[in-house]
Tab-separated table of C-alpha atoms and ligand atoms in Angstrom:
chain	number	residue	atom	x	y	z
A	1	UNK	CA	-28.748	-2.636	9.863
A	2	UNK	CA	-28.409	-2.432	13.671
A	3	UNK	CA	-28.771	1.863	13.453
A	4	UNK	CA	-26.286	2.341	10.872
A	5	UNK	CA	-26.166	4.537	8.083
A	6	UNK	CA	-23.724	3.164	5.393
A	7	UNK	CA	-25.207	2.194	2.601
A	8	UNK	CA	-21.960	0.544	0.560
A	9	UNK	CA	-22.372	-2.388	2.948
A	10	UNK	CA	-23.217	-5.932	2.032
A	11	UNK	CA	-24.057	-8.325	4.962
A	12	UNK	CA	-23.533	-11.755	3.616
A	13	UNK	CA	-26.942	-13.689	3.725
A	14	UNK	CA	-25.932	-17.588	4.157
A	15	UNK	CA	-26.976	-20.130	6.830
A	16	UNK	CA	-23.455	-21.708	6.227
A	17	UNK	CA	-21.602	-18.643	7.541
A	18	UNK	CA	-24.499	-17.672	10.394
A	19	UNK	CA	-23.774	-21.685	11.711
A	20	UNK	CA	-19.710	-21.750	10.865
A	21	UNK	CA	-19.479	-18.282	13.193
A	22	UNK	CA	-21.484	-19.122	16.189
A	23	UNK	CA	-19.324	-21.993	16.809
A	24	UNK	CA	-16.699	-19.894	16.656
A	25	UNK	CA	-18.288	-17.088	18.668
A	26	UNK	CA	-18.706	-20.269	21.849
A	27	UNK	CA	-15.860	-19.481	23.790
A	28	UNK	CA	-15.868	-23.173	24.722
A	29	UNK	CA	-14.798	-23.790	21.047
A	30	UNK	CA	-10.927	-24.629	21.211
A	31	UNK	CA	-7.427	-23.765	19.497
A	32	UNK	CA	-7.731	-26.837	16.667
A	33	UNK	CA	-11.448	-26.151	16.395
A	34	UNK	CA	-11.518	-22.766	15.885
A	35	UNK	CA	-8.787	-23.147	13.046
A	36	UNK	CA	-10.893	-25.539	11.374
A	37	UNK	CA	-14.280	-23.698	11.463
A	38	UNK	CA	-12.766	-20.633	11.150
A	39	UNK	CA	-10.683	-21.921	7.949
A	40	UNK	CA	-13.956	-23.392	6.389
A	41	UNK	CA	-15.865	-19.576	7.092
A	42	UNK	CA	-13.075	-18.014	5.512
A	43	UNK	CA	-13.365	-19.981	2.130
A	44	UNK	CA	-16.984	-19.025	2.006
A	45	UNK	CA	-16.209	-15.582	2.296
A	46	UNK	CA	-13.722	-15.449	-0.400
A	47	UNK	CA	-16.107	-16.801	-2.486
A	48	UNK	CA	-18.472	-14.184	-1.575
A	49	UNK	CA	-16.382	-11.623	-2.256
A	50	UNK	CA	-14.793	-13.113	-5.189
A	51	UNK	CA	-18.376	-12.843	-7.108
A	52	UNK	CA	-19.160	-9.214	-5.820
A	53	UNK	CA	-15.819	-7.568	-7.653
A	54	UNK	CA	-17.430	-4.953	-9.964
A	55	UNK	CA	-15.724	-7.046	-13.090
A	56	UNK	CA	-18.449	-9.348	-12.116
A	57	UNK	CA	-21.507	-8.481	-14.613
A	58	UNK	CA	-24.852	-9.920	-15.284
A	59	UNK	CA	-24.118	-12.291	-18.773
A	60	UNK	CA	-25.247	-15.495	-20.425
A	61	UNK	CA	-24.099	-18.884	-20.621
A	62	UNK	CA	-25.682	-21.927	-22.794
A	63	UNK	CA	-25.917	-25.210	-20.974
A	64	UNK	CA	-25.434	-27.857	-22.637
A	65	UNK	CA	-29.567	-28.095	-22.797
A	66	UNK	CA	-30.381	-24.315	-22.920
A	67	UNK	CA	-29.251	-20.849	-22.142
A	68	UNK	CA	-29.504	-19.347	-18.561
A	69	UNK	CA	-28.401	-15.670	-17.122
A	70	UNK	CA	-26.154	-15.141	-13.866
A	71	UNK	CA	-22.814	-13.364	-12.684
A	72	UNK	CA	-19.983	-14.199	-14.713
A	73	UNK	CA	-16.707	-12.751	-15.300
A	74	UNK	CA	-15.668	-9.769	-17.845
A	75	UNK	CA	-12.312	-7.912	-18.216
A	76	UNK	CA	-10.944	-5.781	-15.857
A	77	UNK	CA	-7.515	-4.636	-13.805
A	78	UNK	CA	-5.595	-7.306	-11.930
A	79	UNK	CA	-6.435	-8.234	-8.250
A	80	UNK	CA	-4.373	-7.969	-5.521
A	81	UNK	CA	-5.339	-9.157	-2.258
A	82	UNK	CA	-3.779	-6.972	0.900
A	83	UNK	CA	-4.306	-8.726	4.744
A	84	UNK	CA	-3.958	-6.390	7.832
A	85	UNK	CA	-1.748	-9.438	9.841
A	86	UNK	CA	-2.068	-11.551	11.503
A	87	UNK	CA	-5.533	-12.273	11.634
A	88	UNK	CA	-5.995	-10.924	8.002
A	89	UNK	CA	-3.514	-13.329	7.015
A	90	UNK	CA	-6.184	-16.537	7.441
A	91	UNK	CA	-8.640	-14.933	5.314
A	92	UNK	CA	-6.027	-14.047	2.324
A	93	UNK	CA	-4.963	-18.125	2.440
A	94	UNK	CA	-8.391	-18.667	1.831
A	95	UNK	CA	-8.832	-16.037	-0.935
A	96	UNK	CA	-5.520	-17.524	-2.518
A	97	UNK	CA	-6.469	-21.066	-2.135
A	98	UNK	CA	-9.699	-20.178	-4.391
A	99	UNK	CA	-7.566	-18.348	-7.100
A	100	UNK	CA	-4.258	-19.365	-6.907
A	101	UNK	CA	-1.564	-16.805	-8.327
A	102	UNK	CA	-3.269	-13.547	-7.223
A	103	UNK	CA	-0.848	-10.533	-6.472
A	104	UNK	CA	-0.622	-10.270	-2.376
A	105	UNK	CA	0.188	-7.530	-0.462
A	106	UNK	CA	0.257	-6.863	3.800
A	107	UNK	CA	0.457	-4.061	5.838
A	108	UNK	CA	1.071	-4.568	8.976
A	109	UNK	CA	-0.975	-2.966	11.655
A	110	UNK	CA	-1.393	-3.718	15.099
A	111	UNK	CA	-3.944	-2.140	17.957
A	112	UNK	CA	-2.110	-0.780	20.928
A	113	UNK	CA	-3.999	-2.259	23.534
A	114	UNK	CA	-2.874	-0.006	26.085
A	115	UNK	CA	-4.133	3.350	24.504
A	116	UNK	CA	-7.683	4.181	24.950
A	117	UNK	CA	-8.931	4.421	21.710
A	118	UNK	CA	-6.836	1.316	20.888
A	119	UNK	CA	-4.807	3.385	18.099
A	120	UNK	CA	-3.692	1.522	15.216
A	121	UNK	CA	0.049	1.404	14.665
A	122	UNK	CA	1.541	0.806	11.500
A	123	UNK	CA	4.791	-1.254	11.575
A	124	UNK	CA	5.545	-2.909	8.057
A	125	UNK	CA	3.952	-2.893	4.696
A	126	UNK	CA	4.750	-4.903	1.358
A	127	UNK	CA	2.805	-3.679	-1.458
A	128	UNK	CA	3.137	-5.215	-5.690
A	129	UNK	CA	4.818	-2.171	-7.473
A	130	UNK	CA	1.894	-2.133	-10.107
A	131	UNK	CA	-0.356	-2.261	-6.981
A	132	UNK	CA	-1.787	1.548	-8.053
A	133	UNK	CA	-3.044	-0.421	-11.239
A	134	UNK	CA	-5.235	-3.340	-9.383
A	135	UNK	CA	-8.015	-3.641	-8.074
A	136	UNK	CA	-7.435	-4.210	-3.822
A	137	UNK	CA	-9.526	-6.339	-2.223
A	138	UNK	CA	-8.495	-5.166	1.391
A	139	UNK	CA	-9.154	-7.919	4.254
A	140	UNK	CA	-9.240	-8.382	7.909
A	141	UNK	CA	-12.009	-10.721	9.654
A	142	UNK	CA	-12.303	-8.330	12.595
A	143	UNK	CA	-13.653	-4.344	12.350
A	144	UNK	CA	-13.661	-2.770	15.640
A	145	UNK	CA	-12.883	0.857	15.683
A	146	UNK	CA	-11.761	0.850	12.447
A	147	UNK	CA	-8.689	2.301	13.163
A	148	UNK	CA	-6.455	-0.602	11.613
A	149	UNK	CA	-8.618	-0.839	8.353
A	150	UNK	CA	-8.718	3.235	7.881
A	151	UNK	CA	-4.681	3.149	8.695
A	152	UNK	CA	-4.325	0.623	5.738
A	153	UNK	CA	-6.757	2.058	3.300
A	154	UNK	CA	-4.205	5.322	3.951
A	155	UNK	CA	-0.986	3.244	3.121
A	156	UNK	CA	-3.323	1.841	0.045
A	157	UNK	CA	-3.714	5.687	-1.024
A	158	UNK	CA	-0.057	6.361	-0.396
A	159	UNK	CA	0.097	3.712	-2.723
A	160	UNK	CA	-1.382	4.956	-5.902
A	161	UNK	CA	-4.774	3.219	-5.237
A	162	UNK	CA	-7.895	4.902	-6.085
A	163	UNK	CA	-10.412	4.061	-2.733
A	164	UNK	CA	-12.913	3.324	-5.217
A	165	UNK	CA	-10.885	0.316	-6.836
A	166	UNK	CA	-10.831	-1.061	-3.189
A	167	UNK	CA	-13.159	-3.938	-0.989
A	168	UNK	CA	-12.952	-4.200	2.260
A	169	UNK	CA	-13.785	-8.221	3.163
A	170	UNK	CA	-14.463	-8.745	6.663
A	171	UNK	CA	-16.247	-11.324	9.098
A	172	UNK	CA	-18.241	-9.260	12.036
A	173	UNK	CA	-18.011	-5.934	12.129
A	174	UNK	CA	-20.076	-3.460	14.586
A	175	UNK	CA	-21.764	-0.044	14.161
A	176	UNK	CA	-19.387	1.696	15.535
A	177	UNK	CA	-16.863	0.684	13.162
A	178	UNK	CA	-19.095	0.967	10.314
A	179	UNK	CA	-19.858	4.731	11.157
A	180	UNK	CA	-16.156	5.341	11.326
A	181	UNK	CA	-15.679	4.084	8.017
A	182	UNK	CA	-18.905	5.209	6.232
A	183	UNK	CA	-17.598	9.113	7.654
A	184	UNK	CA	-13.954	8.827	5.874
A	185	UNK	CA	-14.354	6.279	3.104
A	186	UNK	CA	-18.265	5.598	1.801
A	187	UNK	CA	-17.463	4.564	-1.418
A	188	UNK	CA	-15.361	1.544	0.221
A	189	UNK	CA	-17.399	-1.282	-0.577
A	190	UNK	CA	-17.785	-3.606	2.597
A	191	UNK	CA	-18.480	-7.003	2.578
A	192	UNK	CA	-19.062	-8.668	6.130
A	193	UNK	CA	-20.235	-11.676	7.347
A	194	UNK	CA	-22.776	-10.095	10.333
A	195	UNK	CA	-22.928	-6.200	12.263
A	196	UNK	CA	-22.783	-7.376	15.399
A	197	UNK	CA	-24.787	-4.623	18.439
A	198	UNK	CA	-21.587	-2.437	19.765
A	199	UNK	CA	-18.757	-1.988	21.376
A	200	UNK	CA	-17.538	-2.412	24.772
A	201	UNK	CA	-15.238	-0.506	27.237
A	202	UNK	CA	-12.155	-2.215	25.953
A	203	UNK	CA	-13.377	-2.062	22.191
A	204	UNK	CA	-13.902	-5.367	22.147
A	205	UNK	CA	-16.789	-6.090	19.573
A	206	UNK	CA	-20.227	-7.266	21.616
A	207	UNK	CA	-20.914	-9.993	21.133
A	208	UNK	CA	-17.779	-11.107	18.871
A	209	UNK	CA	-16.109	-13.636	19.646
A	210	UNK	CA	-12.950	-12.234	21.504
A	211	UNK	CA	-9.832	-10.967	19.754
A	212	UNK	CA	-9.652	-13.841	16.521
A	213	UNK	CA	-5.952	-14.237	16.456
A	214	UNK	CA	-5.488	-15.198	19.766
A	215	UNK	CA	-7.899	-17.454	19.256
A	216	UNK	CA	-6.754	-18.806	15.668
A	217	UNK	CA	-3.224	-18.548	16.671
A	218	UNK	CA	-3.300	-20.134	20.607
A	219	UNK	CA	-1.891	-17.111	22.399
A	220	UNK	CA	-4.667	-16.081	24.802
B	301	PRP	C1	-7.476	-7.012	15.319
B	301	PRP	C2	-8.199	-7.268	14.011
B	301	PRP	C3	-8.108	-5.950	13.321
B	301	PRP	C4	-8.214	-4.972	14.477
B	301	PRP	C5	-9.626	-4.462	14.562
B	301	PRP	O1	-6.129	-7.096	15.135
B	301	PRP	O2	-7.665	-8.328	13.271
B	301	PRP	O3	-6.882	-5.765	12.620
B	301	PRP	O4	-7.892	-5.707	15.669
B	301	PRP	O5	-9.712	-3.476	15.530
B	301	PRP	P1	-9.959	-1.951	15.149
B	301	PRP	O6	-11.051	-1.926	14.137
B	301	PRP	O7	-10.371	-1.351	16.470
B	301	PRP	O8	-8.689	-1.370	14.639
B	301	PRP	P2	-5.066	-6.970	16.317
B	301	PRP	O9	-4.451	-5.608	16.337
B	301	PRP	O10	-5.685	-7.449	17.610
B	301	PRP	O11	-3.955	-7.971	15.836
B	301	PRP	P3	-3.969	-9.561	15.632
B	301	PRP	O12	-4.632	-9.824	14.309
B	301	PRP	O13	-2.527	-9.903	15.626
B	301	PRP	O14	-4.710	-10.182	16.780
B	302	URA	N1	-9.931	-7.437	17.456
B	302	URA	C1	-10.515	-8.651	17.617
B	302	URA	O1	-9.929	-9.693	17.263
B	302	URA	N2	-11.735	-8.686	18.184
B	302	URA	C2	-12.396	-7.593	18.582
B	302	URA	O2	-13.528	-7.707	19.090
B	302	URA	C3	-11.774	-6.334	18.397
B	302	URA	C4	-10.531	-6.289	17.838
């Protein structure tokens, strides 16, 4: 996995997401377009995740002509879903669209572009009060430094959340940022979409697909 070293990482293996993302990654792909591919990926990836939670269990179901053995659901804690805005925000809808009612938190962090190590600022969060009792699946479609994620899996911990009762969902995500979060959080389990090769002198994840809210939102 492109020289990295955590092993809690699962790199999604679907033709649907490797064709959704390089039209995303064209930077010919517009505003509108870009919404609508990206909104499509980001269904996929719930589902993805959705089947990975560890309430998820090998079981049995009978068919109405036989039996047959898969993932299926057993009891377990509640889950919340927490975005890092605003591009987190566009993978939650899709997470909520596929289950409908789930607890949602945010925490708001933003990169300061002007540092040089990009350092993640903090400047809102909105957390359930039972959120120390859930299971968190934590999500943000871009992991660069890893600043922003680390910064939220802190507020998470502040929280009452146990790091083990948390997923972090995410779309590309580079070595770098992988490194960073295998050194302060292995037991995280992530669940990405591709590790793309590094990053460059701006952070900016090579090759990416530039900074996804812009992008999403129209404000490049
Ligand atoms: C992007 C992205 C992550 C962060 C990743 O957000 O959505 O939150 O950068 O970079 P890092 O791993 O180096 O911290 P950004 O701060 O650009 O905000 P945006 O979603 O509003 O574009
Ligand atoms: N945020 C993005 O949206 N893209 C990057 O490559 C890095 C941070």
């Amino acid at each position: 996995m492109n020289g990295t070293s955590h092993e809690n990482v699962t790199v999604i293996k679907s033709r649907a997401v490797e064709y959704l993302l390089l039209k995303l990654r064209n930077r010919s792909t517009g505003t509108e377009e870009f919404q609508k591919i990206g909104d499509r990926l980001m269904r996929i990836l719930g589902e993805e995740a959705l089947c990975r939670l560890p309430t998820v269990k090998q079981g049995k179901v009978e068919t109405p002509c036989g039996a047959v053995t898969g993932p299926v659901d057993t009891p377990g804690p509640p889950v919340c879903i927490v975005s890092i805005p605003r591009s987190g925000d566009i993978l939650q809808e899709a997470v909520r669209n596929i289950c409908p009612g789930l607890s949602v938190g945010k925490i708001l962090i933003q990169r300061d572009e002007s540092s040089e190590d990009k350092t993640p600022k903090l400047y809102y969060k909105k957390l359930p009060k039972d959120i120390c009792s859930s299971f968190v699946i934590l999500v943000d479609p871009m992991l660069a430094t890893a600043g922003s994620a680390i910064r939220a899996i802190e507020v998470l911990k502040e929280s009452g959340v146990k790091t083990e009762n948390i997923m972090f969902l995410n779309l590309i995500c580079c070595p770098e940022g992988l490194q960073a979060m295998a050194k302060s959080y292995p037991e995280i389990h992530i669940i990405t979409g591709c590790v793309d090769s590094h990053l460059n002198e701006d952070k900016y994840i090579v090759p990416g697909l530039g900074d996804y809210g812009d992008r999403y939102y129209g404000t490049v």
